[in-house]
């Protein structure tokens, strides 16, 4: 007699589980509510994703239009600030002249005094201080400064002064980069060199560059030498540290692979490390060039007055603040145009790393 094989027990053959009856409600107790989920609002901080081209363009325009709109509102809306009164008709007030700007309280006193004395009262309109010209006045001054020679005999032309300042920036930043970039790469690639140089660089970078002005004049004279030196001092020490930190971001596995294949010392730096960080170094140089422009005004005040700084101080002496604002805008436009041009060149040089370049 053969044994009958056992059949596997299925879910239908299993005994039904005994149903558990719900507990009776307790008298006077509040019913227990189930778990509820609070509606989650949309988070405005999350994973960074590239913006759509139209949105990027709109936000870029808004970044300029918002401060321009605030400036226009303060300039053209009389109920926003306007602490002065510009005299259009002095009346019988002897010390007033057309175009003079006086405080509101003084103007009101003269109007009241003229009314009491029965003389002609002055007439004026609300105005801002002379150091806050309206946007259209700055635009007019901007065009006139670029196209027409200055009306003052001893004044300088804005394009000529701007070109002189660009030369100061070029030579100062070039000299700084010729030493700062190689030294920064060495510091980032070799810890011994970094420990030998970075502590003193960390100390010197906190010293204000203008403090060396008198010393640079004594060494280099009163012309463009000390101005270029201030640009070098203001950018060199920051440059070494920034480039060194960028160089340290090289993938260690890449360096180990190159060492395994026989690369050593300068060949390792030239063939492996520099190509790996070159797009980031290019981006760092763009940022550091902006720092050089921030030292320009102070640098050009050292020694003989020259460049766009001399134009700004001279126009401020004549109280032509519309020309002062125009010159400041020129500096910003040259800086942003240079940065955009360098960004476009970086995309052509490093198409594989557009985010870095």
mmCIF file of C-alpha atoms in Angstrom:
data_model
loop_
_atom_site.group_PDB
_atom_site.id
_atom_site.type_symbol
_atom_site.label_atom_id
_atom_site.label_comp_id
_atom_site.label_asym_id
_atom_site.label_seq_id
_atom_site.Cartn_x
_atom_site.Cartn_y
_atom_site.Cartn_z
ATOM 1 C CA UNK A 1 0.000 0.000 0.000
ATOM 2 C CA UNK A 2 1.589 3.235 -1.198
ATOM 3 C CA UNK A 3 1.602 6.323 0.984
ATOM 4 C CA UNK A 4 -0.642 9.144 -0.157
ATOM 5 C CA UNK A 5 1.332 12.347 -0.669
ATOM 6 C CA UNK A 6 0.407 15.284 1.465
ATOM 7 C CA UNK A 7 -1.272 18.134 -0.343
ATOM 8 C CA UNK A 8 -0.206 21.665 0.517
ATOM 9 C CA UNK A 9 -2.734 23.551 2.495
ATOM 10 C CA UNK A 10 -4.157 26.522 0.662
ATOM 11 C CA UNK A 11 -5.785 29.689 1.980
ATOM 12 C CA UNK A 12 -9.196 28.192 1.231
ATOM 13 C CA UNK A 13 -8.463 25.104 3.367
ATOM 14 C CA UNK A 14 -7.160 27.156 6.292
ATOM 15 C CA UNK A 15 -9.505 27.783 9.159
ATOM 16 C CA UNK A 16 -11.054 31.207 9.065
ATOM 17 C CA UNK A 17 -9.629 33.594 11.586
ATOM 18 C CA UNK A 18 -11.947 34.510 14.389
ATOM 19 C CA UNK A 19 -13.357 37.977 13.873
ATOM 20 C CA UNK A 20 -12.589 40.420 16.655
ATOM 21 C CA UNK A 21 -15.639 42.350 17.724
ATOM 22 C CA UNK A 22 -15.138 46.079 18.260
ATOM 23 C CA UNK A 23 -15.088 47.329 21.807
ATOM 24 C CA UNK A 24 -18.286 48.914 23.008
ATOM 25 C CA UNK A 25 -18.125 52.709 23.374
ATOM 26 C CA UNK A 26 -17.435 54.044 26.814
ATOM 27 C CA UNK A 27 -20.149 56.266 28.160
ATOM 28 C CA UNK A 28 -19.142 59.951 28.221
ATOM 29 C CA UNK A 29 -15.976 59.428 26.202
ATOM 30 C CA UNK A 30 -15.348 61.419 23.016
ATOM 31 C CA UNK A 31 -15.105 59.389 19.850
ATOM 32 C CA UNK A 32 -11.550 58.633 18.785
ATOM 33 C CA UNK A 33 -10.811 60.279 15.466
ATOM 34 C CA UNK A 34 -8.532 58.638 12.944
ATOM 35 C CA UNK A 35 -5.165 60.152 11.966
ATOM 36 C CA UNK A 36 -5.555 63.237 9.823
ATOM 37 C CA UNK A 37 -2.981 64.716 7.484
ATOM 38 C CA UNK A 38 -2.464 68.428 7.447
ATOM 39 C CA UNK A 39 -2.424 69.829 3.962
ATOM 40 C CA UNK A 40 1.104 70.634 2.925
ATOM 41 C CA UNK A 41 1.766 73.913 1.189
ATOM 42 C CA UNK A 42 4.189 74.204 -1.670
ATOM 43 C CA UNK A 43 7.751 74.696 -0.425
ATOM 44 C CA UNK A 44 9.607 77.567 -2.089
ATOM 45 C CA UNK A 45 12.955 76.023 -1.082
ATOM 46 C CA UNK A 46 13.872 72.667 -2.510
ATOM 47 C CA UNK A 47 16.034 70.998 -5.105
ATOM 48 C CA UNK A 48 17.519 73.708 -7.289
ATOM 49 C CA UNK A 49 16.426 73.353 -10.877
ATOM 50 C CA UNK A 50 17.271 75.600 -13.831
ATOM 51 C CA UNK A 51 14.712 78.276 -14.543
ATOM 52 C CA UNK A 52 12.855 78.514 -17.800
ATOM 53 C CA UNK A 53 14.427 81.013 -20.240
ATOM 54 C CA UNK A 54 11.451 83.378 -20.122
ATOM 55 C CA UNK A 55 11.382 83.339 -16.337
ATOM 56 C CA UNK A 56 15.120 83.986 -16.146
ATOM 57 C CA UNK A 57 14.756 86.943 -18.492
ATOM 58 C CA UNK A 58 11.805 88.326 -16.536
ATOM 59 C CA UNK A 59 13.623 88.041 -13.200
ATOM 60 C CA UNK A 60 16.748 89.630 -14.673
ATOM 61 C CA UNK A 61 14.742 92.605 -15.910
ATOM 62 C CA UNK A 62 12.974 92.917 -12.554
ATOM 63 C CA UNK A 63 16.297 92.998 -10.699
ATOM 64 C CA UNK A 64 17.057 96.250 -12.537
ATOM 65 C CA UNK A 65 13.549 97.652 -12.839
ATOM 66 C CA UNK A 66 12.743 97.422 -9.118
ATOM 67 C CA UNK A 67 15.554 99.768 -7.902
ATOM 68 C CA UNK A 68 14.988 101.995 -10.939
ATOM 69 C CA UNK A 69 11.300 102.201 -10.071
ATOM 70 C CA UNK A 70 12.076 103.111 -6.453
ATOM 71 C CA UNK A 71 14.477 105.798 -7.639
ATOM 72 C CA UNK A 72 11.869 107.194 -10.032
ATOM 73 C CA UNK A 73 9.187 107.158 -7.342
ATOM 74 C CA UNK A 74 11.348 109.127 -4.914
ATOM 75 C CA UNK A 75 12.284 111.563 -7.683
ATOM 76 C CA UNK A 76 8.914 112.195 -9.321
ATOM 77 C CA UNK A 77 6.309 111.730 -6.572
ATOM 78 C CA UNK A 78 6.228 114.877 -4.398
ATOM 79 C CA UNK A 79 4.630 113.137 -1.421
ATOM 80 C CA UNK A 80 7.605 110.755 -1.169
ATOM 81 C CA UNK A 81 10.270 112.646 0.788
ATOM 82 C CA UNK A 82 11.147 115.860 -1.191
ATOM 83 C CA UNK A 83 12.396 117.728 1.908
ATOM 84 C CA UNK A 84 13.390 120.879 -0.008
ATOM 85 C CA UNK A 85 11.700 123.543 -2.113
ATOM 86 C CA UNK A 86 13.252 124.699 -5.373
ATOM 87 C CA UNK A 87 12.702 128.426 -5.815
ATOM 88 C CA UNK A 88 11.149 129.319 -9.160
ATOM 89 C CA UNK A 89 10.322 132.945 -8.310
ATOM 90 C CA UNK A 90 12.075 134.587 -5.343
ATOM 91 C CA UNK A 91 9.475 137.352 -5.074
ATOM 92 C CA UNK A 92 10.729 140.163 -2.850
ATOM 93 C CA UNK A 93 12.989 137.928 -0.736
ATOM 94 C CA UNK A 94 16.491 139.339 -1.320
ATOM 95 C CA UNK A 95 18.538 136.258 -0.430
ATOM 96 C CA UNK A 96 16.637 133.859 -2.688
ATOM 97 C CA UNK A 97 17.497 133.141 -6.320
ATOM 98 C CA UNK A 98 15.788 131.041 -9.010
ATOM 99 C CA UNK A 99 16.969 127.441 -8.827
ATOM 100 C CA UNK A 100 17.993 127.673 -5.174
ATOM 101 C CA UNK A 101 16.880 124.795 -2.984
ATOM 102 C CA UNK A 102 15.916 125.673 0.571
ATOM 103 C CA UNK A 103 14.385 123.688 3.427
ATOM 104 C CA UNK A 104 10.622 123.621 3.595
ATOM 105 C CA UNK A 105 10.528 125.306 7.003
ATOM 106 C CA UNK A 106 12.661 128.264 5.847
ATOM 107 C CA UNK A 107 10.575 128.649 2.693
ATOM 108 C CA UNK A 108 7.344 128.601 4.688
ATOM 109 C CA UNK A 109 8.695 131.284 7.051
ATOM 110 C CA UNK A 110 9.519 133.563 4.108
ATOM 111 C CA UNK A 111 6.064 133.044 2.614
ATOM 112 C CA UNK A 112 4.443 133.905 5.945
ATOM 113 C CA UNK A 113 6.685 136.956 6.421
ATOM 114 C CA UNK A 114 5.931 138.208 2.905
ATOM 115 C CA UNK A 115 2.213 137.802 3.500
ATOM 116 C CA UNK A 116 2.408 139.769 6.755
ATOM 117 C CA UNK A 117 4.496 142.546 5.151
ATOM 118 C CA UNK A 118 2.343 142.719 2.020
ATOM 119 C CA UNK A 119 5.269 141.970 -0.312
ATOM 120 C CA UNK A 120 5.550 139.409 -3.089
ATOM 121 C CA UNK A 121 5.926 135.926 -1.644
ATOM 122 C CA UNK A 122 8.390 133.464 -3.139
ATOM 123 C CA UNK A 123 7.141 130.632 -5.321
ATOM 124 C CA UNK A 124 8.677 127.190 -5.520
ATOM 125 C CA UNK A 125 8.112 123.521 -6.059
ATOM 126 C CA UNK A 126 8.967 120.417 -4.072
ATOM 127 C CA UNK A 127 12.450 119.102 -4.708
ATOM 128 C CA UNK A 128 14.985 116.585 -3.484
ATOM 129 C CA UNK A 129 18.526 117.486 -2.416
ATOM 130 C CA UNK A 130 20.994 118.260 -5.155
ATOM 131 C CA UNK A 131 22.854 114.990 -4.502
ATOM 132 C CA UNK A 132 19.800 112.971 -5.629
ATOM 133 C CA UNK A 133 19.093 113.883 -9.268
ATOM 134 C CA UNK A 134 16.198 112.372 -11.168
ATOM 135 C CA UNK A 135 16.745 109.451 -13.555
ATOM 136 C CA UNK A 136 16.192 111.556 -16.662
ATOM 137 C CA UNK A 137 18.802 114.071 -15.478
ATOM 138 C CA UNK A 138 21.357 111.285 -15.010
ATOM 139 C CA UNK A 139 20.506 109.837 -18.436
ATOM 140 C CA UNK A 140 21.019 113.248 -20.052
ATOM 141 C CA UNK A 141 24.308 113.736 -18.214
ATOM 142 C CA UNK A 142 25.403 110.222 -19.180
ATOM 143 C CA UNK A 143 24.906 110.891 -22.885
ATOM 144 C CA UNK A 144 26.469 114.344 -22.711
ATOM 145 C CA UNK A 145 29.531 113.081 -20.832
ATOM 146 C CA UNK A 146 30.162 110.410 -23.468
ATOM 147 C CA UNK A 147 29.563 112.532 -26.555
ATOM 148 C CA UNK A 148 30.417 116.146 -25.687
ATOM 149 C CA UNK A 149 33.600 117.636 -24.220
ATOM 150 C CA UNK A 150 33.291 119.007 -20.667
ATOM 151 C CA UNK A 151 32.168 122.629 -20.348
ATOM 152 C CA UNK A 152 34.780 123.425 -17.690
ATOM 153 C CA UNK A 153 38.212 124.384 -18.958
ATOM 154 C CA UNK A 154 40.122 122.270 -16.415
ATOM 155 C CA UNK A 155 37.736 119.286 -16.547
ATOM 156 C CA UNK A 156 38.600 115.986 -18.213
ATOM 157 C CA UNK A 157 36.530 114.013 -20.675
ATOM 158 C CA UNK A 158 34.751 110.941 -19.314
ATOM 159 C CA UNK A 159 35.873 108.471 -22.059
ATOM 160 C CA UNK A 160 39.515 109.490 -21.610
ATOM 161 C CA UNK A 161 39.354 109.087 -17.833
ATOM 162 C CA UNK A 162 37.563 105.750 -18.188
ATOM 163 C CA UNK A 163 40.219 104.413 -20.570
ATOM 164 C CA UNK A 164 42.941 105.380 -18.115
ATOM 165 C CA UNK A 165 41.148 103.515 -15.321
ATOM 166 C CA UNK A 166 40.726 100.416 -17.496
ATOM 167 C CA UNK A 167 44.482 100.365 -18.065
ATOM 168 C CA UNK A 168 45.094 100.553 -14.304
ATOM 169 C CA UNK A 169 42.757 97.601 -13.751
ATOM 170 C CA UNK A 170 44.302 95.592 -16.585
ATOM 171 C CA UNK A 171 47.899 95.909 -15.441
ATOM 172 C CA UNK A 172 47.114 95.479 -11.745
ATOM 173 C CA UNK A 173 45.016 92.352 -12.233
ATOM 174 C CA UNK A 174 47.412 90.885 -14.799
ATOM 175 C CA UNK A 175 50.434 91.256 -12.503
ATOM 176 C CA UNK A 176 48.462 89.787 -9.617
ATOM 177 C CA UNK A 177 47.341 86.800 -11.688
ATOM 178 C CA UNK A 178 50.812 86.050 -13.057
ATOM 179 C CA UNK A 179 51.974 85.237 -9.538
ATOM 180 C CA UNK A 180 48.769 84.510 -7.642
ATOM 181 C CA UNK A 181 47.311 81.796 -9.900
ATOM 182 C CA UNK A 182 50.448 79.569 -10.072
ATOM 183 C CA UNK A 183 51.076 80.006 -6.364
ATOM 184 C CA UNK A 184 47.454 79.164 -5.558
ATOM 185 C CA UNK A 185 47.633 75.998 -7.652
ATOM 186 C CA UNK A 186 50.848 74.929 -5.897
ATOM 187 C CA UNK A 187 49.300 75.589 -2.478
ATOM 188 C CA UNK A 188 46.262 73.519 -3.384
ATOM 189 C CA UNK A 189 48.317 70.642 -4.765
ATOM 190 C CA UNK A 190 51.105 70.476 -2.173
ATOM 191 C CA UNK A 191 50.264 70.708 1.566
ATOM 192 C CA UNK A 192 53.829 71.644 2.518
ATOM 193 C CA UNK A 193 53.826 74.716 0.278
ATOM 194 C CA UNK A 194 50.367 75.607 1.560
ATOM 195 C CA UNK A 195 51.469 75.442 5.201
ATOM 196 C CA UNK A 196 54.559 77.506 4.381
ATOM 197 C CA UNK A 197 52.724 80.347 2.602
ATOM 198 C CA UNK A 198 49.048 80.425 3.564
ATOM 199 C CA UNK A 199 49.408 81.489 7.224
ATOM 200 C CA UNK A 200 51.196 84.724 6.317
ATOM 201 C CA UNK A 201 48.811 85.280 3.386
ATOM 202 C CA UNK A 202 45.863 84.847 5.750
ATOM 203 C CA UNK A 203 47.409 87.516 7.969
ATOM 204 C CA UNK A 204 48.212 90.012 5.208
ATOM 205 C CA UNK A 205 44.847 89.727 3.481
ATOM 206 C CA UNK A 206 43.166 91.377 6.459
ATOM 207 C CA UNK A 207 45.356 94.459 6.093
ATOM 208 C CA UNK A 208 43.528 97.163 4.100
ATOM 209 C CA UNK A 209 45.198 97.769 0.755
ATOM 210 C CA UNK A 210 44.862 101.589 0.983
ATOM 211 C CA UNK A 211 47.060 101.501 4.093
ATOM 212 C CA UNK A 212 50.007 100.779 1.789
ATOM 213 C CA UNK A 213 49.317 103.927 -0.264
ATOM 214 C CA UNK A 214 51.918 106.198 1.290
ATOM 215 C CA UNK A 215 54.527 103.431 1.176
ATOM 216 C CA UNK A 216 53.804 102.733 -2.490
ATOM 217 C CA UNK A 217 54.132 106.426 -3.336
ATOM 218 C CA UNK A 218 57.526 106.523 -1.610
ATOM 219 C CA UNK A 219 58.706 103.475 -3.553
ATOM 220 C CA UNK A 220 57.029 103.850 -6.953
ATOM 221 C CA UNK A 221 56.456 107.588 -7.299
ATOM 222 C CA UNK A 222 53.275 109.611 -7.667
ATOM 223 C CA UNK A 223 51.997 108.434 -11.058
ATOM 224 C CA UNK A 224 50.407 105.128 -12.054
ATOM 225 C CA UNK A 225 52.848 102.859 -10.212
ATOM 226 C CA UNK A 226 51.273 103.074 -6.741
ATOM 227 C CA UNK A 227 47.769 102.800 -8.212
ATOM 228 C CA UNK A 228 48.648 99.532 -9.928
ATOM 229 C CA UNK A 229 50.338 98.333 -6.735
ATOM 230 C CA UNK A 230 47.179 98.905 -4.694
ATOM 231 C CA UNK A 231 45.185 96.815 -7.183
ATOM 232 C CA UNK A 232 47.798 94.063 -6.899
ATOM 233 C CA UNK A 233 47.786 94.145 -3.084
ATOM 234 C CA UNK A 234 43.996 94.162 -2.966
ATOM 235 C CA UNK A 235 43.592 91.085 -5.196
ATOM 236 C CA UNK A 236 46.765 88.987 -4.888
ATOM 237 C CA UNK A 237 46.319 87.557 -1.391
ATOM 238 C CA UNK A 238 42.635 86.801 -1.915
ATOM 239 C CA UNK A 239 43.533 85.244 -5.253
ATOM 240 C CA UNK A 240 46.032 82.779 -3.795
ATOM 241 C CA UNK A 241 43.580 81.501 -1.185
ATOM 242 C CA UNK A 242 40.636 81.215 -3.584
ATOM 243 C CA UNK A 243 42.653 79.383 -6.247
ATOM 244 C CA UNK A 244 44.168 77.084 -3.600
ATOM 245 C CA UNK A 245 40.739 76.080 -2.287
ATOM 246 C CA UNK A 246 39.536 75.477 -5.848
ATOM 247 C CA UNK A 247 42.547 73.276 -6.588
ATOM 248 C CA UNK A 248 41.856 71.138 -3.518
ATOM 249 C CA UNK A 249 38.531 70.131 -5.070
ATOM 250 C CA UNK A 250 40.252 67.844 -7.580
ATOM 251 C CA UNK A 251 38.984 64.263 -7.289
ATOM 252 C CA UNK A 252 41.643 62.286 -5.326
ATOM 253 C CA UNK A 253 40.890 59.198 -7.417
ATOM 254 C CA UNK A 254 41.923 61.124 -10.518
ATOM 255 C CA UNK A 255 45.236 62.052 -8.927
ATOM 256 C CA UNK A 256 45.850 58.499 -7.730
ATOM 257 C CA UNK A 257 45.149 57.144 -11.202
ATOM 258 C CA UNK A 258 47.636 59.592 -12.701
ATOM 259 C CA UNK A 259 50.266 58.618 -10.135
ATOM 260 C CA UNK A 260 49.706 54.951 -10.958
ATOM 261 C CA UNK A 261 50.273 55.723 -14.635
ATOM 262 C CA UNK A 262 53.571 57.446 -13.879
ATOM 263 C CA UNK A 263 52.746 61.162 -13.688
ATOM 264 C CA UNK A 264 54.865 63.051 -11.195
ATOM 265 C CA UNK A 265 55.353 66.601 -9.886
ATOM 266 C CA UNK A 266 54.975 69.342 -12.514
ATOM 267 C CA UNK A 267 53.767 66.883 -15.140
ATOM 268 C CA UNK A 268 50.978 65.833 -12.755
ATOM 269 C CA UNK A 269 50.032 69.449 -12.189
ATOM 270 C CA UNK A 270 50.196 70.378 -15.875
ATOM 271 C CA UNK A 271 48.450 67.317 -17.318
ATOM 272 C CA UNK A 272 45.961 66.373 -14.584
ATOM 273 C CA UNK A 273 45.315 68.956 -11.865
ATOM 274 C CA UNK A 274 45.168 72.128 -13.967
ATOM 275 C CA UNK A 275 42.843 70.684 -16.663
ATOM 276 C CA UNK A 276 40.556 69.330 -13.923
ATOM 277 C CA UNK A 277 40.067 72.712 -12.232
ATOM 278 C CA UNK A 278 40.595 75.107 -15.130
ATOM 279 C CA UNK A 279 36.865 75.946 -15.586
ATOM 280 C CA UNK A 280 36.521 76.705 -11.870
ATOM 281 C CA UNK A 281 39.692 78.811 -11.889
ATOM 282 C CA UNK A 282 38.322 80.757 -14.851
ATOM 283 C CA UNK A 283 35.140 81.443 -12.887
ATOM 284 C CA UNK A 284 37.158 82.491 -9.830
ATOM 285 C CA UNK A 285 39.115 84.937 -11.975
ATOM 286 C CA UNK A 286 35.889 86.546 -13.144
ATOM 287 C CA UNK A 287 34.847 87.099 -9.539
ATOM 288 C CA UNK A 288 38.268 88.391 -8.507
ATOM 289 C CA UNK A 289 38.249 90.874 -11.398
ATOM 290 C CA UNK A 290 35.209 92.466 -9.767
ATOM 291 C CA UNK A 291 37.219 92.863 -6.568
ATOM 292 C CA UNK A 292 39.885 94.713 -8.540
ATOM 293 C CA UNK A 293 37.285 97.270 -9.671
ATOM 294 C CA UNK A 294 36.256 97.866 -6.054
ATOM 295 C CA UNK A 295 39.816 98.992 -5.237
ATOM 296 C CA UNK A 296 40.001 101.324 -8.240
ATOM 297 C CA UNK A 297 38.513 104.444 -6.626
ATOM 298 C CA UNK A 298 40.831 104.260 -3.617
ATOM 299 C CA UNK A 299 43.846 103.430 -5.786
ATOM 300 C CA UNK A 300 43.331 106.431 -8.061
ATOM 301 C CA UNK A 301 43.216 108.808 -5.106
ATOM 302 C CA UNK A 302 46.847 107.934 -4.330
ATOM 303 C CA UNK A 303 49.493 110.151 -5.861
ATOM 304 C CA UNK A 304 48.321 112.321 -8.732
ATOM 305 C CA UNK A 305 44.581 112.391 -9.335
ATOM 306 C CA UNK A 306 43.699 110.604 -12.550
ATOM 307 C CA UNK A 307 41.194 108.309 -14.160
ATOM 308 C CA UNK A 308 37.502 108.167 -13.585
ATOM 309 C CA UNK A 309 38.024 108.918 -9.891
ATOM 310 C CA UNK A 310 39.357 112.348 -10.779
ATOM 311 C CA UNK A 311 36.308 112.892 -12.992
ATOM 312 C CA UNK A 312 33.953 111.964 -10.127
ATOM 313 C CA UNK A 313 35.656 114.144 -7.510
ATOM 314 C CA UNK A 314 35.886 117.089 -9.896
ATOM 315 C CA UNK A 315 32.203 116.933 -10.832
ATOM 316 C CA UNK A 316 31.251 116.611 -7.168
ATOM 317 C CA UNK A 317 33.288 119.747 -6.451
ATOM 318 C CA UNK A 318 31.134 121.602 -8.989
ATOM 319 C CA UNK A 319 28.013 119.942 -7.489
ATOM 320 C CA UNK A 320 27.230 118.285 -10.815
ATOM 321 C CA UNK A 321 25.941 115.169 -9.138
ATOM 322 C CA UNK A 322 24.169 114.015 -12.279
ATOM 323 C CA UNK A 323 27.622 113.581 -13.826
ATOM 324 C CA UNK A 324 28.776 111.768 -10.680
ATOM 325 C CA UNK A 325 25.944 109.267 -10.999
ATOM 326 C CA UNK A 326 26.665 108.929 -14.726
ATOM 327 C CA UNK A 327 30.311 108.070 -14.047
ATOM 328 C CA UNK A 328 29.330 105.519 -11.401
ATOM 329 C CA UNK A 329 26.900 103.920 -13.857
ATOM 330 C CA UNK A 330 29.664 103.787 -16.460
ATOM 331 C CA UNK A 331 31.825 101.776 -14.065
ATOM 332 C CA UNK A 332 28.975 99.349 -13.458
ATOM 333 C CA UNK A 333 28.205 99.006 -17.156
ATOM 334 C CA UNK A 334 31.839 98.349 -18.046
ATOM 335 C CA UNK A 335 32.089 95.779 -15.264
ATOM 336 C CA UNK A 336 28.923 93.874 -16.188
ATOM 337 C CA UNK A 337 29.789 94.005 -19.900
ATOM 338 C CA UNK A 338 33.227 92.566 -19.149
ATOM 339 C CA UNK A 339 31.733 89.810 -17.017
ATOM 340 C CA UNK A 340 29.187 88.870 -19.702
ATOM 341 C CA UNK A 341 31.902 88.808 -22.353
ATOM 342 C CA UNK A 342 34.116 86.592 -20.177
ATOM 343 C CA UNK A 343 31.165 84.289 -19.481
ATOM 344 C CA UNK A 344 30.525 83.871 -23.213
ATOM 345 C CA UNK A 345 34.205 83.197 -23.831
ATOM 346 C CA UNK A 346 34.185 80.645 -21.007
ATOM 347 C CA UNK A 347 31.321 78.766 -22.634
ATOM 348 C CA UNK A 348 33.351 78.483 -25.811
ATOM 349 C CA UNK A 349 36.532 77.472 -23.998
ATOM 350 C CA UNK A 350 34.876 74.977 -21.649
ATOM 351 C CA UNK A 351 31.713 73.620 -23.325
ATOM 352 C CA UNK A 352 31.889 70.549 -21.072
ATOM 353 C CA UNK A 353 31.580 72.640 -17.878
ATOM 354 C CA UNK A 354 29.245 75.523 -18.629
ATOM 355 C CA UNK A 355 27.993 75.680 -15.045
ATOM 356 C CA UNK A 356 31.509 76.408 -13.767
ATOM 357 C CA UNK A 357 32.698 78.710 -16.565
#
